[in-house]
Tab-separated table of C-alpha atoms in Angstrom:
chain	number	residue	atom	x	y	z
A	1	UNK	CA	-0.205	34.457	-9.142
A	2	UNK	CA	-3.344	33.602	-9.136
A	3	UNK	CA	-4.865	30.312	-10.019
A	4	UNK	CA	-6.223	30.918	-13.332
A	5	UNK	CA	-2.924	32.238	-14.655
A	6	UNK	CA	-0.482	29.822	-16.883
A	7	UNK	CA	1.356	28.714	-13.746
A	8	UNK	CA	5.011	28.396	-15.146
A	9	UNK	CA	7.185	31.155	-16.694
A	10	UNK	CA	6.111	31.565	-20.411
A	11	UNK	CA	9.119	30.696	-21.430
A	12	UNK	CA	8.522	26.920	-20.977
A	13	UNK	CA	5.845	27.117	-23.563
A	14	UNK	CA	8.628	28.738	-25.942
A	15	UNK	CA	10.697	25.610	-25.103
A	16	UNK	CA	8.233	23.314	-25.420
A	17	UNK	CA	7.171	24.484	-29.022
A	18	UNK	CA	11.002	24.101	-29.593
A	19	UNK	CA	11.220	21.117	-28.070
A	20	UNK	CA	8.523	19.670	-30.727
A	21	UNK	CA	9.803	21.320	-33.800
A	22	UNK	CA	12.838	19.436	-33.325
A	23	UNK	CA	11.422	16.271	-32.861
A	24	UNK	CA	9.125	16.612	-36.370
A	25	UNK	CA	12.777	17.762	-37.974
A	26	UNK	CA	14.464	14.374	-36.655
A	27	UNK	CA	11.562	12.649	-38.028
A	28	UNK	CA	11.121	14.455	-40.990
A	29	UNK	CA	14.688	13.844	-42.108
A	30	UNK	CA	14.158	9.931	-41.600
A	31	UNK	CA	10.942	10.053	-43.608
A	32	UNK	CA	8.723	8.780	-40.318
A	33	UNK	CA	5.175	10.019	-41.034
A	34	UNK	CA	3.151	12.041	-38.638
A	35	UNK	CA	0.121	10.633	-37.730
A	36	UNK	CA	-2.828	11.858	-35.771
A	37	UNK	CA	-5.267	9.177	-34.743
A	38	UNK	CA	-8.105	9.101	-31.707
A	39	UNK	CA	-8.200	10.048	-28.471
A	40	UNK	CA	-11.586	8.310	-27.489
A	41	UNK	CA	-11.755	4.864	-28.429
A	42	UNK	CA	-14.838	2.205	-27.657
A	43	UNK	CA	-12.342	-0.602	-26.688
A	44	UNK	CA	-9.582	-0.005	-23.883
A	45	UNK	CA	-5.971	-0.220	-22.482
A	46	UNK	CA	-6.076	-3.547	-20.232
A	47	UNK	CA	-2.456	-3.235	-18.664
A	48	UNK	CA	-3.016	-4.311	-14.775
A	49	UNK	CA	-1.759	-1.114	-13.133
A	50	UNK	CA	-2.731	1.758	-15.778
A	51	UNK	CA	-6.110	3.265	-14.684
A	52	UNK	CA	-8.176	4.266	-17.892
A	53	UNK	CA	-10.908	7.661	-18.014
A	54	UNK	CA	-14.023	6.461	-19.312
A	55	UNK	CA	-16.773	8.738	-20.762
A	56	UNK	CA	-20.083	8.232	-22.311
A	57	UNK	CA	-20.294	5.621	-25.668
A	58	UNK	CA	-19.780	6.848	-29.059
A	59	UNK	CA	-20.842	3.790	-30.219
A	60	UNK	CA	-24.772	3.064	-29.784
A	61	UNK	CA	-24.111	-0.637	-29.015
A	62	UNK	CA	-21.621	0.202	-26.099
A	63	UNK	CA	-21.671	1.042	-22.418
A	64	UNK	CA	-18.926	3.104	-22.555
A	65	UNK	CA	-16.246	4.748	-24.223
A	66	UNK	CA	-12.393	5.202	-23.007
A	67	UNK	CA	-10.162	8.008	-23.106
A	68	UNK	CA	-6.642	6.603	-24.552
A	69	UNK	CA	-3.892	5.966	-22.324
A	70	UNK	CA	-1.448	5.774	-25.161
A	71	UNK	CA	-1.552	5.531	-28.941
A	72	UNK	CA	-0.191	2.087	-29.676
A	73	UNK	CA	-3.550	0.046	-30.671
A	74	UNK	CA	-4.326	2.553	-32.954
A	75	UNK	CA	-0.586	2.934	-34.488
A	76	UNK	CA	-0.790	-1.020	-34.808
A	77	UNK	CA	-3.835	-0.939	-36.911
A	78	UNK	CA	-1.875	1.753	-39.264
A	79	UNK	CA	0.956	-0.146	-39.365
A	80	UNK	CA	-0.879	-3.413	-40.513
A	81	UNK	CA	-2.957	-0.913	-42.731
A	82	UNK	CA	0.590	-0.451	-44.502
A	83	UNK	CA	1.374	2.670	-43.443
A	84	UNK	CA	4.974	2.393	-43.032
A	85	UNK	CA	7.141	4.541	-40.173
A	86	UNK	CA	5.029	6.517	-38.258
A	87	UNK	CA	5.227	8.902	-35.049
A	88	UNK	CA	2.467	10.806	-33.103
A	89	UNK	CA	2.947	13.570	-30.636
A	90	UNK	CA	-0.266	11.959	-28.374
A	91	UNK	CA	-2.540	13.743	-25.692
A	92	UNK	CA	-2.846	10.773	-23.425
A	93	UNK	CA	-4.786	10.107	-20.224
A	94	UNK	CA	-4.175	8.086	-16.799
A	95	UNK	CA	-6.224	8.383	-14.119
A	96	UNK	CA	-5.106	9.109	-10.506
A	97	UNK	CA	-1.306	10.044	-11.535
A	98	UNK	CA	-0.626	12.988	-10.140
A	99	UNK	CA	3.117	13.340	-8.332
A	100	UNK	CA	6.157	15.221	-8.902
A	101	UNK	CA	6.882	12.831	-12.710
A	102	UNK	CA	3.204	12.626	-13.083
A	103	UNK	CA	-0.200	14.325	-14.389
A	104	UNK	CA	-3.260	12.436	-15.659
A	105	UNK	CA	-3.222	14.326	-18.784
A	106	UNK	CA	-0.049	14.385	-20.405
A	107	UNK	CA	1.987	13.884	-23.912
A	108	UNK	CA	3.567	10.775	-25.476
A	109	UNK	CA	5.742	10.956	-28.247
A	110	UNK	CA	5.196	7.193	-29.896
A	111	UNK	CA	6.856	6.310	-32.862
A	112	UNK	CA	7.194	2.783	-34.972
A	113	UNK	CA	9.985	1.770	-37.413
A	114	UNK	CA	9.588	-1.209	-39.556
A	115	UNK	CA	12.449	-3.346	-39.705
A	116	UNK	CA	13.830	-2.393	-36.977
A	117	UNK	CA	14.895	-4.303	-33.953
A	118	UNK	CA	15.107	-3.794	-30.448
A	119	UNK	CA	18.788	-2.392	-30.885
A	120	UNK	CA	18.265	-0.278	-33.620
A	121	UNK	CA	15.299	1.190	-31.949
A	122	UNK	CA	17.201	1.478	-28.817
A	123	UNK	CA	20.071	3.617	-30.825
A	124	UNK	CA	17.607	5.810	-32.502
A	125	UNK	CA	16.330	6.785	-29.046
A	126	UNK	CA	19.474	7.595	-28.108
A	127	UNK	CA	20.129	9.703	-31.234
A	128	UNK	CA	17.145	11.729	-30.796
A	129	UNK	CA	18.176	12.184	-27.246
A	130	UNK	CA	21.654	13.450	-27.431
A	131	UNK	CA	20.286	16.067	-30.340
A	132	UNK	CA	17.837	17.323	-28.339
A	133	UNK	CA	20.435	17.713	-25.532
A	134	UNK	CA	22.557	19.690	-27.313
A	135	UNK	CA	20.031	22.162	-28.761
A	136	UNK	CA	19.470	22.479	-25.117
A	137	UNK	CA	22.657	23.123	-24.157
A	138	UNK	CA	22.576	19.811	-21.610
A	139	UNK	CA	25.944	18.473	-21.323
A	140	UNK	CA	25.342	14.966	-21.084
A	141	UNK	CA	27.846	11.811	-20.800
A	142	UNK	CA	27.402	8.969	-23.523
A	143	UNK	CA	24.589	6.907	-22.794
A	144	UNK	CA	25.006	3.362	-21.300
A	145	UNK	CA	23.549	-0.002	-21.845
A	146	UNK	CA	22.555	-2.577	-19.388
A	147	UNK	CA	20.361	-5.680	-19.483
A	148	UNK	CA	17.822	-5.847	-16.571
A	149	UNK	CA	19.825	-8.442	-14.976
A	150	UNK	CA	22.938	-6.851	-14.818
A	151	UNK	CA	21.401	-3.773	-13.685
A	152	UNK	CA	20.264	-6.379	-10.674
A	153	UNK	CA	23.384	-7.650	-10.294
A	154	UNK	CA	25.567	-4.797	-10.368
A	155	UNK	CA	23.385	-2.730	-8.001
A	156	UNK	CA	21.980	-5.185	-5.323
A	157	UNK	CA	23.656	-8.229	-6.242
A	158	UNK	CA	20.524	-10.256	-6.913
A	159	UNK	CA	20.061	-12.211	-10.144
A	160	UNK	CA	16.327	-11.209	-10.731
A	161	UNK	CA	15.988	-14.671	-12.713
A	162	UNK	CA	17.230	-17.006	-10.189
A	163	UNK	CA	15.709	-16.649	-6.844
A	164	UNK	CA	12.053	-17.782	-5.312
A	165	UNK	CA	9.159	-15.809	-4.930
A	166	UNK	CA	9.102	-16.152	-1.269
A	167	UNK	CA	13.256	-14.821	-0.945
A	168	UNK	CA	12.224	-12.062	-2.814
A	169	UNK	CA	9.556	-11.045	-0.501
A	170	UNK	CA	11.778	-11.612	2.483
A	171	UNK	CA	14.682	-9.242	0.904
A	172	UNK	CA	11.813	-6.267	0.075
A	173	UNK	CA	10.156	-6.938	3.639
A	174	UNK	CA	14.047	-6.270	5.045
A	175	UNK	CA	14.513	-3.453	2.767
A	176	UNK	CA	11.312	-1.801	4.279
A	177	UNK	CA	8.477	-3.126	2.380
A	178	UNK	CA	5.427	-3.260	4.441
A	179	UNK	CA	2.102	-5.007	3.439
A	180	UNK	CA	0.423	-7.918	1.517
A	181	UNK	CA	2.832	-10.605	-0.086
A	182	UNK	CA	4.039	-8.962	-3.260
A	183	UNK	CA	3.645	-11.098	-6.604
A	184	UNK	CA	6.893	-12.000	-8.422
A	185	UNK	CA	6.556	-8.904	-10.643
A	186	UNK	CA	5.457	-6.533	-7.646
A	187	UNK	CA	8.686	-7.334	-5.883
A	188	UNK	CA	10.668	-6.901	-8.718
A	189	UNK	CA	8.954	-3.872	-9.281
A	190	UNK	CA	10.004	-2.551	-5.834
A	191	UNK	CA	13.719	-3.280	-6.199
A	192	UNK	CA	13.874	-1.583	-9.620
A	193	UNK	CA	12.041	1.438	-8.294
A	194	UNK	CA	12.599	1.913	-4.509
A	195	UNK	CA	16.068	0.180	-4.530
A	196	UNK	CA	17.841	0.760	-7.750
A	197	UNK	CA	16.278	4.016	-9.549
A	198	UNK	CA	17.127	6.048	-6.792
A	199	UNK	CA	20.666	4.927	-7.017
A	200	UNK	CA	20.900	5.974	-10.888
A	201	UNK	CA	20.586	9.572	-10.203
A	202	UNK	CA	24.320	10.334	-10.945
A	203	UNK	CA	24.105	8.476	-14.680
A	204	UNK	CA	22.730	10.312	-17.579
A	205	UNK	CA	20.986	8.028	-20.356
A	206	UNK	CA	21.058	4.605	-19.522
A	207	UNK	CA	19.094	1.704	-22.067
A	208	UNK	CA	17.860	-1.084	-19.857
A	209	UNK	CA	16.759	-4.198	-21.732
A	210	UNK	CA	15.522	-7.438	-21.455
A	211	UNK	CA	12.927	-7.030	-18.902
A	212	UNK	CA	11.427	-10.089	-17.543
A	213	UNK	CA	8.723	-11.812	-19.769
A	214	UNK	CA	6.048	-11.272	-17.184
A	215	UNK	CA	6.288	-7.370	-17.785
A	216	UNK	CA	6.409	-7.862	-21.867
A	217	UNK	CA	3.202	-6.103	-22.423
A	218	UNK	CA	3.080	-5.515	-26.288
A	219	UNK	CA	6.755	-6.718	-26.850
A	220	UNK	CA	7.859	-10.355	-28.123
A	221	UNK	CA	9.644	-12.934	-26.216
A	222	UNK	CA	13.331	-12.903	-26.088
A	223	UNK	CA	13.767	-15.705	-28.797
A	224	UNK	CA	17.436	-16.545	-26.990
A	225	UNK	CA	16.057	-16.694	-23.431
A	226	UNK	CA	12.488	-16.750	-22.782
A	227	UNK	CA	12.213	-15.824	-19.529
A	228	UNK	CA	13.176	-12.298	-20.806
A	229	UNK	CA	11.344	-10.048	-23.291
A	230	UNK	CA	12.624	-7.693	-26.336
A	231	UNK	CA	11.585	-4.692	-24.081
A	232	UNK	CA	13.296	-1.391	-23.298
A	233	UNK	CA	13.700	1.393	-21.313
A	234	UNK	CA	15.618	4.826	-21.122
A	235	UNK	CA	16.513	6.246	-17.909
A	236	UNK	CA	17.676	9.960	-17.596
A	237	UNK	CA	19.390	10.426	-14.599
A	238	UNK	CA	17.041	7.285	-12.601
A	239	UNK	CA	13.727	8.794	-14.298
A	240	UNK	CA	12.117	6.656	-16.492
A	241	UNK	CA	11.706	8.490	-20.329
A	242	UNK	CA	10.906	6.002	-22.312
A	243	UNK	CA	9.529	2.437	-22.880
A	244	UNK	CA	10.180	0.617	-26.089
A	245	UNK	CA	9.005	-3.114	-27.318
A	246	UNK	CA	10.420	-5.002	-30.460
A	247	UNK	CA	6.410	-5.577	-30.907
A	248	UNK	CA	4.723	-8.905	-30.646
A	249	UNK	CA	2.987	-9.824	-34.152
A	250	UNK	CA	1.583	-13.117	-32.367
A	251	UNK	CA	-2.065	-12.543	-31.924
A	252	UNK	CA	-2.606	-15.614	-30.253
A	253	UNK	CA	0.019	-14.724	-27.310
A	254	UNK	CA	-1.439	-11.019	-27.766
A	255	UNK	CA	-4.802	-12.500	-26.667
A	256	UNK	CA	-3.569	-14.374	-24.144
A	257	UNK	CA	-1.610	-11.747	-22.179
A	258	UNK	CA	-4.655	-9.379	-22.383
A	259	UNK	CA	-7.003	-12.404	-20.942
A	260	UNK	CA	-4.320	-12.547	-18.302
A	261	UNK	CA	-4.546	-9.022	-17.347
A	262	UNK	CA	-8.104	-9.057	-17.489
A	263	UNK	CA	-8.100	-11.780	-15.032
A	264	UNK	CA	-5.846	-10.190	-12.688
A	265	UNK	CA	-7.668	-7.145	-12.651
A	266	UNK	CA	-10.816	-8.878	-11.682
A	267	UNK	CA	-9.074	-10.537	-9.047
A	268	UNK	CA	-8.173	-7.337	-7.650
A	269	UNK	CA	-11.206	-5.481	-8.067
A	270	UNK	CA	-10.341	-3.490	-10.750
A	271	UNK	CA	-13.091	-2.555	-13.358
A	272	UNK	CA	-13.366	-4.512	-16.443
A	273	UNK	CA	-12.154	-3.459	-19.664
A	274	UNK	CA	-13.505	-4.392	-23.030
A	275	UNK	CA	-10.523	-5.593	-25.166
A	276	UNK	CA	-9.401	-4.131	-28.511
A	277	UNK	CA	-10.666	-6.434	-30.855
A	278	UNK	CA	-9.775	-4.455	-33.729
A	279	UNK	CA	-6.084	-4.596	-32.511
A	280	UNK	CA	-6.066	-8.255	-32.449
A	281	UNK	CA	-7.525	-8.271	-35.627
A	282	UNK	CA	-4.886	-6.322	-37.021
A	283	UNK	CA	-2.401	-8.809	-35.525
A	284	UNK	CA	-4.443	-11.834	-37.100
A	285	UNK	CA	-4.106	-9.601	-40.742
A	286	UNK	CA	-0.168	-9.265	-40.100
A	287	UNK	CA	1.580	-6.740	-38.308
A	288	UNK	CA	5.072	-5.629	-40.263
A	289	UNK	CA	7.931	-6.797	-38.240
A	290	UNK	CA	8.771	-3.528	-36.397
A	291	UNK	CA	9.530	-1.988	-33.102
A	292	UNK	CA	8.228	1.305	-31.538
A	293	UNK	CA	8.726	3.576	-28.268
A	294	UNK	CA	7.337	6.100	-26.343
A	295	UNK	CA	8.705	9.181	-24.682
A	296	UNK	CA	6.926	11.278	-22.110
A	297	UNK	CA	7.020	14.887	-23.790
A	298	UNK	CA	7.085	16.469	-20.224
A	299	UNK	CA	9.425	14.380	-18.415
A	300	UNK	CA	11.891	15.328	-21.460
A	301	UNK	CA	11.110	18.434	-21.186
A	302	UNK	CA	11.794	18.685	-17.374
A	303	UNK	CA	15.201	16.493	-18.044
A	304	UNK	CA	16.517	18.811	-20.545
A	305	UNK	CA	15.866	21.945	-18.234
A	306	UNK	CA	16.737	19.560	-15.028
A	307	UNK	CA	12.994	20.514	-13.333
A	308	UNK	CA	12.212	18.770	-10.062
A	309	UNK	CA	8.777	18.645	-10.898
A	310	UNK	CA	6.554	18.239	-13.670
A	311	UNK	CA	4.507	21.267	-12.862
A	312	UNK	CA	7.509	23.513	-13.455
A	313	UNK	CA	6.935	22.727	-17.465
A	314	UNK	CA	2.917	22.356	-17.001
A	315	UNK	CA	1.741	25.636	-16.652
A	316	UNK	CA	-2.134	24.138	-16.689
A	317	UNK	CA	-1.387	21.092	-14.133
A	318	UNK	CA	-4.346	18.849	-12.760
A	319	UNK	CA	-4.677	20.849	-10.084
A	320	UNK	CA	-5.669	24.321	-11.892
A	321	UNK	CA	-7.075	22.521	-15.349
B	1	UNK	CA	-10.375	7.678	17.454
B	2	UNK	CA	-7.514	5.800	15.070
B	3	UNK	CA	-9.276	3.945	12.245
B	4	UNK	CA	-7.863	2.858	9.474
B	5	UNK	CA	-6.025	4.988	6.440
B	6	UNK	CA	-5.098	4.171	2.832
B	7	UNK	CA	-1.927	5.361	1.109
B	8	UNK	CA	-3.754	7.563	-0.907
B	9	UNK	CA	-4.769	9.763	2.555
B	10	UNK	CA	-0.914	9.543	3.467
B	11	UNK	CA	0.273	12.983	4.643
B	12	UNK	CA	2.616	14.389	6.609
B	13	UNK	CA	1.559	14.461	10.194
B	14	UNK	CA	-0.584	11.110	10.166
B	15	UNK	CA	-0.130	8.778	12.870
B	16	UNK	CA	-0.216	4.995	11.868
B	17	UNK	CA	0.902	1.622	13.476
B	18	UNK	CA	4.203	0.177	11.867
B	19	UNK	CA	5.728	-2.769	12.773
B	20	UNK	CA	3.566	-2.305	16.354
B	21	UNK	CA	5.098	1.132	17.294
B	22	UNK	CA	2.875	4.063	16.639
B	23	UNK	CA	4.542	6.350	14.105
B	24	UNK	CA	4.016	9.600	12.604
B	25	UNK	CA	4.255	10.397	8.441
B	26	UNK	CA	7.133	12.946	7.623
B	27	UNK	CA	7.560	12.914	3.932
B	28	UNK	CA	5.007	10.702	1.494
B	29	UNK	CA	6.151	10.086	-2.067
B	30	UNK	CA	4.173	8.192	-4.425
B	31	UNK	CA	6.467	5.894	-6.655
B	32	UNK	CA	4.654	4.879	-10.213
B	33	UNK	CA	6.753	2.790	-12.768
B	34	UNK	CA	5.025	3.791	-16.243
B	35	UNK	CA	3.931	-0.145	-16.070
B	36	UNK	CA	3.773	-1.795	-12.961
B	37	UNK	CA	3.271	-1.440	-9.439
B	38	UNK	CA	2.801	1.947	-7.853
B	39	UNK	CA	4.623	2.126	-4.460
B	40	UNK	CA	4.178	4.976	-1.786
B	41	UNK	CA	7.247	5.333	-0.295
B	42	UNK	CA	7.034	7.203	3.140
B	43	UNK	CA	9.788	8.600	5.555
B	44	UNK	CA	8.352	8.252	9.218
B	45	UNK	CA	9.187	9.152	12.693
B	46	UNK	CA	9.160	6.303	15.136
B	47	UNK	CA	7.120	7.846	18.031
B	48	UNK	CA	8.793	5.826	21.242
B	49	UNK	CA	12.185	5.467	19.932
B	50	UNK	CA	11.987	8.930	17.841
B	51	UNK	CA	14.292	7.277	14.983
B	52	UNK	CA	13.503	8.648	11.632
B	53	UNK	CA	12.786	5.342	9.339
B	54	UNK	CA	12.216	4.576	5.774
B	55	UNK	CA	9.250	2.051	4.647
B	56	UNK	CA	7.578	1.427	1.293
B	57	UNK	CA	3.566	0.333	0.697
B	58	UNK	CA	1.526	-0.615	-1.866
B	59	UNK	CA	-0.424	2.279	-3.668
B	60	UNK	CA	-4.105	1.578	-2.308
B	61	UNK	CA	-3.328	-0.721	0.791
B	62	UNK	CA	-4.743	0.113	4.457
B	63	UNK	CA	-2.829	0.583	7.330
B	64	UNK	CA	-3.797	1.026	10.738
B	65	UNK	CA	-4.197	4.426	12.396
B	66	UNK	CA	-2.397	5.116	15.464
B	67	UNK	CA	-4.488	6.979	18.648
B	68	UNK	CA	-1.343	9.656	18.927
B	69	UNK	CA	-2.172	13.169	20.402
B	70	UNK	CA	0.414	15.816	20.990
B	71	UNK	CA	-0.252	18.173	23.856
B	72	UNK	CA	1.936	20.862	25.896
B	73	UNK	CA	2.012	20.019	29.270
B	74	UNK	CA	3.905	21.504	32.069
B	75	UNK	CA	6.710	19.763	33.647
B	76	UNK	CA	6.527	19.304	37.908
B	77	UNK	CA	9.197	16.799	39.440
B	78	UNK	CA	10.575	13.177	39.302
B	79	UNK	CA	9.547	11.070	41.707
B	80	UNK	CA	12.913	9.345	40.842
B	81	UNK	CA	11.056	6.390	38.523
B	82	UNK	CA	8.245	8.558	37.024
B	83	UNK	CA	7.960	12.301	35.234
B	84	UNK	CA	5.299	14.098	36.307
B	85	UNK	CA	3.201	16.462	34.201
B	86	UNK	CA	0.001	18.344	34.245
B	87	UNK	CA	-2.171	19.986	32.063
B	88	UNK	CA	-2.245	23.739	32.899
B	89	UNK	CA	-5.829	24.011	32.056
B	90	UNK	CA	-7.484	20.700	33.689
B	91	UNK	CA	-5.043	20.407	36.444
B	92	UNK	CA	-4.832	16.459	34.921
B	93	UNK	CA	-1.619	14.924	35.400
B	94	UNK	CA	0.172	11.868	33.730
B	95	UNK	CA	3.258	10.821	34.199
B	96	UNK	CA	5.856	9.430	31.906
B	97	UNK	CA	8.456	6.255	32.559
B	98	UNK	CA	12.244	6.837	32.257
B	99	UNK	CA	11.953	4.966	28.869
B	100	UNK	CA	9.546	8.148	27.362
B	101	UNK	CA	11.368	10.797	28.521
B	102	UNK	CA	15.213	9.439	27.671
B	103	UNK	CA	18.247	11.259	26.559
B	104	UNK	CA	15.501	14.686	27.294
B	105	UNK	CA	15.706	14.384	31.121
B	106	UNK	CA	18.484	16.369	31.170
B	107	UNK	CA	16.721	19.284	29.616
B	108	UNK	CA	13.874	19.080	31.977
B	109	UNK	CA	13.339	22.406	34.446
B	110	UNK	CA	10.483	22.435	36.750
B	111	UNK	CA	7.479	24.781	35.335
B	112	UNK	CA	8.843	24.201	32.081
B	113	UNK	CA	5.989	23.496	28.942
B	114	UNK	CA	6.956	20.275	27.539
B	115	UNK	CA	5.210	18.426	24.207
B	116	UNK	CA	3.856	15.393	25.827
B	117	UNK	CA	2.926	12.560	22.999
B	118	UNK	CA	0.601	10.111	24.319
B	119	UNK	CA	-0.481	6.643	22.944
B	120	UNK	CA	-3.579	5.257	23.826
B	121	UNK	CA	-3.456	7.963	26.886
B	122	UNK	CA	-0.016	6.861	27.751
B	123	UNK	CA	3.073	9.307	27.218
B	124	UNK	CA	5.512	7.850	24.868
B	125	UNK	CA	7.579	10.855	24.465
B	126	UNK	CA	8.780	13.936	25.877
B	127	UNK	CA	9.778	16.621	24.029
B	128	UNK	CA	10.867	19.486	25.822
B	129	UNK	CA	11.219	23.317	24.495
B	130	UNK	CA	13.488	24.844	22.088
B	131	UNK	CA	15.176	26.543	24.442
B	132	UNK	CA	15.767	26.245	28.175
B	133	UNK	CA	17.183	28.695	30.739
B	134	UNK	CA	19.166	26.909	33.102
B	135	UNK	CA	21.812	27.774	35.995
B	136	UNK	CA	25.404	26.576	35.711
B	137	UNK	CA	26.642	24.930	39.045
B	138	UNK	CA	29.608	23.941	38.024
B	139	UNK	CA	32.415	25.321	36.037
B	140	UNK	CA	36.224	26.130	35.844
B	141	UNK	CA	36.599	30.025	36.651
B	142	UNK	CA	36.846	31.937	33.620
B	143	UNK	CA	39.287	34.061	32.718
B	144	UNK	CA	38.331	37.977	34.015
B	145	UNK	CA	37.487	40.089	31.543
B	146	UNK	CA	38.129	38.046	28.682
B	147	UNK	CA	34.618	38.461	26.456
B	148	UNK	CA	36.322	37.890	23.359
B	149	UNK	CA	35.508	34.581	22.825
B	150	UNK	CA	38.387	32.617	22.172
B	151	UNK	CA	38.035	28.744	23.537
B	152	UNK	CA	35.240	26.762	25.439
B	153	UNK	CA	35.364	25.221	28.671
B	154	UNK	CA	32.285	22.210	29.764
B	155	UNK	CA	30.179	23.717	32.137
B	156	UNK	CA	27.506	21.505	34.558
B	157	UNK	CA	23.772	22.946	34.638
B	158	UNK	CA	21.126	22.705	37.343
B	159	UNK	CA	19.842	19.445	35.470
B	160	UNK	CA	22.951	17.404	35.000
B	161	UNK	CA	23.447	18.455	31.321
B	162	UNK	CA	26.802	19.454	30.360
B	163	UNK	CA	27.691	21.832	27.989
B	164	UNK	CA	30.677	23.497	26.314
B	165	UNK	CA	30.324	27.638	27.416
B	166	UNK	CA	32.767	30.321	26.488
B	167	UNK	CA	35.383	30.848	28.989
B	168	UNK	CA	34.168	33.804	30.569
B	169	UNK	CA	30.807	32.575	31.683
B	170	UNK	CA	31.393	31.967	35.259
B	171	UNK	CA	29.524	29.800	37.668
B	172	UNK	CA	25.779	30.778	38.991
B	173	UNK	CA	25.217	32.394	36.076
B	174	UNK	CA	22.051	31.535	33.915
B	175	UNK	CA	22.421	30.591	30.378
B	176	UNK	CA	19.882	29.753	27.615
B	177	UNK	CA	20.715	26.669	25.779
B	178	UNK	CA	19.010	24.775	22.279
B	179	UNK	CA	17.780	21.448	23.135
B	180	UNK	CA	17.707	20.196	19.854
B	181	UNK	CA	21.483	20.653	19.485
B	182	UNK	CA	22.421	20.717	23.131
B	183	UNK	CA	24.076	24.106	22.391
B	184	UNK	CA	25.102	26.651	24.473
B	185	UNK	CA	23.282	30.002	22.835
B	186	UNK	CA	23.719	33.135	25.258
B	187	UNK	CA	23.843	34.373	28.756
B	188	UNK	CA	20.824	35.401	30.516
B	189	UNK	CA	20.578	38.821	31.888
B	190	UNK	CA	18.497	38.632	35.053
């Protein structure tokens, strides 16, 4: 096959079209409206570990514009404008992510539900997944639920909320980590993605909830345990498929988290990024109580056909796009 | 020169220093949570012990390279303490310690070409050819005429190695052995 050609079997295109049609029907039946929001923005995602593509400015007063890493900020501006329940099948971009499970350009299915709490949205996430598994003739076990804390206790017998940073560093070193000291979050990420996730390959759907508050991003603090937040992930056979929040509505907390991200980026010699003041103004004017989740479409497609590499479902992969 | 490498230059075959030992990367896998720290999870061979280990680095961090070269050299002789090898083109000689040769000494036959791993110009690992031809110096008499290959018996080779051979293979015979598995492959017709 020569490099100009679509590098996957054409049936992958048909599967993807079918997958997207099923998703649209799922949300159509539930009265969730499909939206399209801008791909280029004058503001950026400040996440510590996500790298943004920058491009020419779209506003005369600005230096640069940015390709979105998720449609989340625009969705919240819509929700605060009174849109009601929405979803988008959104092309997004993250610099430097090329692995078996990553491509710099990919697609997020993101949706928001007014009045849903985290549990409601986890249930809807699973309902969608179970439906798609049936449509793709993939036999799957019932999805299991576990808190982040129980997951750590069950698989590596530590309580992530009751260990010191230095103990965590020693533990990670003992399990093969080499390099500069890990932050608390870095150490927990190591344990989660290097030590636990590979053990989950025999488990079908798994919903993990109540992540540490340091990893809250745009999720609410858990009112019952302020060390944790109302964030969840959906994993399938150890692969992260979705990330969801009961959304933070408090503008001051959100601004602090963004500023904290920017400070961290500065300390780690990463590029400075403009905060999304529109998003913060939207939160200030009032975001309705809601929960939202983002699902990687290509990963979902991979899981549904049990592919090993994202290239199998992306005929125009980063390396031949 | 060895230099310094960032994790994004990791690829199989790259030689780096790890815990004070020179190592060779066998497999490099990037692990990136949607939100959170990215890591490089690598399978590495410790070139001194030959042992395979798994280590994880923060993506973007740097590690020291190891000045390691692999070169084919001819095995000359052992003086009891060191094993002597020669580069057949430059005639340059090196001596490998007992430790560097390790378990592989039972496959070393004079004149054979071996792969020598040099770290800072000192041999740290000797890899014999995948197949060697060695003479059986001692084995029980075989069952004459039995070539059906039923059972096997131990045979001691000229280098001291002991391998299982079919019952019909007699003492004095030259056989071909796979040094990776230590298994008999065939008789060598002279």
